[in-house]
Amino acid sequence: MQSTMQDTPLSMAMLLRHGLDTYADSKVVTWLGESGRTSTYAEVGETAARLANALRRLGVGPGERAGTFQWNNAEHLAAYLGIPASGSVLHTLNIRLFPEQLAYTANHAEDKVLICDASIVPVLAKVLQEMKTVEHVLVVGGDADVREQLAGGSAQIHDFHEVVDAEEPTFAWDDKLDERSGASMCYTSGTTGNPKGVVYSHRSLFLHAMAGCMGSAFGISDRDRLLAIVPMFHASGWGMPFQGWLAGADLLMPDRFLQAEPLAKLIEQEKPTFSAAVPTVFNDLLRYVDEHKTDVSSLRTVVCGGAAVPLSLMKAWHERHNITLIQAWGMTETSPLAAIAHPPADAALDDWNWRSKTGRIFPAVECRVVSEDGVIQPNDGQAVGEFEVRGPWVTASYYQGDDPSKFSDDGWLRTGDVGFLDAKGFMQISDRSKDVIKSGGEWISSVDLENALMGHPDVMEAAVVAVPDERWSERPLASVVVRQGATVTADELREFLGSSVAKWQLPERWAFIESVPKTSVGKFDKKVIRARYAEGELEVVELESKLK
Ligand code: AMP
């Protein structure tokens, strides 16, 4: 039997129009450090329309990619909505990737136009010449001298507002967009090898935005003011820009002011009701508000995830500031929201047994635990294995079919996260099978660090593992075997790495060992190194951190 229901495509055009038609007066505040610059949804929608016209004029057709290289701000939001709603594809470039990886992602996605914030022009300037398909760059803010830094290659450099303001303030948003076509894309470096692209569809973004607004998720309405701290270049900022827009909530965008002090000022002045970010942000903020009297009472809920959230952090916010931190789990590949640890109805908010769980599986997302030998485990809260997930906002492949091994034969995504699931749908991560390090919410490839280190003439072998870090969740520990007769210090090795690795990725912890422990098939046995570190058996040199 056919249904009698209308077949309205779920699209970003629909999402954009809903926010505009229903919540034209809702606010978007871009933080400037000491105060905010406020726009209305109507104004952001107009910029989105002008930008859509400009992109067509610059040759970006339906299905073609326009990239953003931006912090969270009103212009980025206009691009977030306008690019996909016009039928083109938004590619959010991760400004924290190492230059070669950045260029790789722009080339792989074949970005034709980039929109770049003036404050990060110097970062783009280092790699723009390597981005072979980029024909135009629109710089938001800054003057001619700033834009000059990008000149000299084949891409034409423009002032964003000059280009956009010259266009019509309306665009014929296409209501008939194919809901299964690509709307936006994001690369993840949370696996080994080159970053992999995930292409979100109109349908997946729309459904994910609706699910995020549910009471059992973020519970967002137009009474809310969302402090969107998660960078929009990382897993769609956890969908907050889309959820907020769909619900008509005010959106508070911190731009580049992600340190504790300006965030605290923003909270005090703009009074967000809801926020979400990785543990590092709330750890830093906690230290700040513990020491500087700050009114954070406007926050009803804070969602924390992207890395394991320490119980001590949740307790400290609860006990000292009356703020509820709820842990969530997800991945770039899952749009990202897939689980959130609201305690069950009969448990109190300070029932730490529940609160410390990684998350409770979202509606429409299915999760199973699979043992190393491929057997599906019972959801009994004990049997351990890798989590595999599927659902309407879980990717079925990587762009251009990269790394098919991350998908099971029957189409589930292999997450690389290991743990158990209970009968109420709560998951608990206990380990990770993927060989990567997550520091402050961003990935560091242990394999890249090892390869770079083994390029040093005095290094015979090097193994890098993730070790727990109070501030950054994890940091790399480099275990090095030095060639016989050679002498080299940790400082020298870090300096050497600095020529090929982003500064924030450089290890502080170094161990000089006789040999790297190996598995029966001769692979580095990183479990053994991690265990030795945890037991305090390794002699570790700790260099001063270069991170702010
Ligand atoms: P990303 O794609 O960069 O968002 O990273 C996703 C990965 O971050 C997951 O596969 C996990 O390894 C890790 N992750 C996310 N949330 C959590 C959490 N609540 N606890 C532990 N690890 C997490």
mmCIF file of C-alpha atoms and ligand atoms in Angstrom, residues 188-190 234-235 238 304-309 327-333 336 358-359 415-417 429 432 434 438 441-443, ligand 1:
data_model
loop_
_atom_site.group_PDB
_atom_site.id
_atom_site.type_symbol
_atom_site.label_atom_id
_atom_site.label_comp_id
_atom_site.label_asym_id
_atom_site.label_seq_id
_atom_site.Cartn_x
_atom_site.Cartn_y
_atom_site.Cartn_z
ATOM 1 C CA THR A 188 38.079 13.530 9.407
ATOM 2 C CA SER A 189 41.635 12.685 10.317
ATOM 3 C CA GLY A 190 40.450 10.336 13.047
ATOM 4 C CA HIS A 234 34.681 20.202 13.046
ATOM 5 C CA ALA A 235 31.782 17.781 12.466
ATOM 6 C CA TRP A 238 27.843 19.206 16.260
ATOM 7 C CA CYS A 304 30.391 17.808 26.596
ATOM 8 C CA GLY A 305 31.894 15.170 24.322
ATOM 9 C CA GLY A 306 34.284 14.510 21.506
ATOM 10 C CA ALA A 307 36.523 12.814 24.097
ATOM 11 C CA ALA A 308 35.864 11.017 27.359
ATOM 12 C CA VAL A 309 34.487 13.502 29.895
ATOM 13 C CA GLN A 327 28.243 13.634 28.057
ATOM 14 C CA ALA A 328 27.645 12.887 24.375
ATOM 15 C CA TRP A 329 29.301 10.661 21.832
ATOM 16 C CA GLY A 330 29.536 10.880 18.088
ATOM 17 C CA MET A 331 31.858 11.118 15.140
ATOM 18 C CA THR A 332 32.259 13.166 11.988
ATOM 19 C CA GLU A 333 30.943 10.024 10.294
ATOM 20 C CA PRO A 336 28.001 13.669 14.677
ATOM 21 C CA THR A 358 29.466 7.731 27.354
ATOM 22 C CA GLY A 359 25.949 8.117 25.988
ATOM 23 C CA THR A 415 33.686 3.211 14.755
ATOM 24 C CA GLY A 416 37.063 2.138 16.087
ATOM 25 C CA ASP A 417 35.662 2.762 19.586
ATOM 26 C CA ILE A 429 33.687 3.388 25.781
ATOM 27 C CA ARG A 432 39.901 2.701 21.105
ATOM 28 C CA LYS A 434 42.126 3.247 15.986
ATOM 29 C CA LYS A 438 42.658 13.126 20.335
ATOM 30 C CA GLY A 441 39.118 17.726 20.315
ATOM 31 C CA GLU A 442 41.444 17.479 17.305
ATOM 32 C CA TRP A 443 43.227 14.438 15.972
HETATM 33 P P1 AMP B 1 35.463 13.229 15.499
HETATM 34 O O1 AMP B 1 35.093 12.543 14.253
HETATM 35 O O2 AMP B 1 36.691 14.051 15.358
HETATM 36 O O3 AMP B 1 34.316 13.990 16.085
HETATM 37 O O4 AMP B 1 35.879 12.126 16.560
HETATM 38 C C1 AMP B 1 35.050 11.064 16.905
HETATM 39 C C2 AMP B 1 35.729 10.211 17.935
HETATM 40 O O5 AMP B 1 35.957 10.956 19.125
HETATM 41 C C3 AMP B 1 34.963 8.996 18.379
HETATM 42 O O6 AMP B 1 35.059 7.920 17.471
HETATM 43 C C4 AMP B 1 35.645 8.704 19.709
HETATM 44 O O7 AMP B 1 36.870 8.035 19.531
HETATM 45 C C5 AMP B 1 35.925 10.089 20.240
HETATM 46 N N1 AMP B 1 34.818 10.502 21.131
HETATM 47 C C6 AMP B 1 33.763 11.280 20.846
HETATM 48 N N2 AMP B 1 32.972 11.440 21.919
HETATM 49 C C7 AMP B 1 33.523 10.719 22.922
HETATM 50 C C8 AMP B 1 33.175 10.455 24.285
HETATM 51 N N3 AMP B 1 32.099 10.996 24.870
HETATM 52 N N4 AMP B 1 33.995 9.640 24.999
HETATM 53 C C9 AMP B 1 35.102 9.090 24.440
HETATM 54 N N5 AMP B 1 35.487 9.303 23.172
HETATM 55 C C10 AMP B 1 34.704 10.116 22.419
#
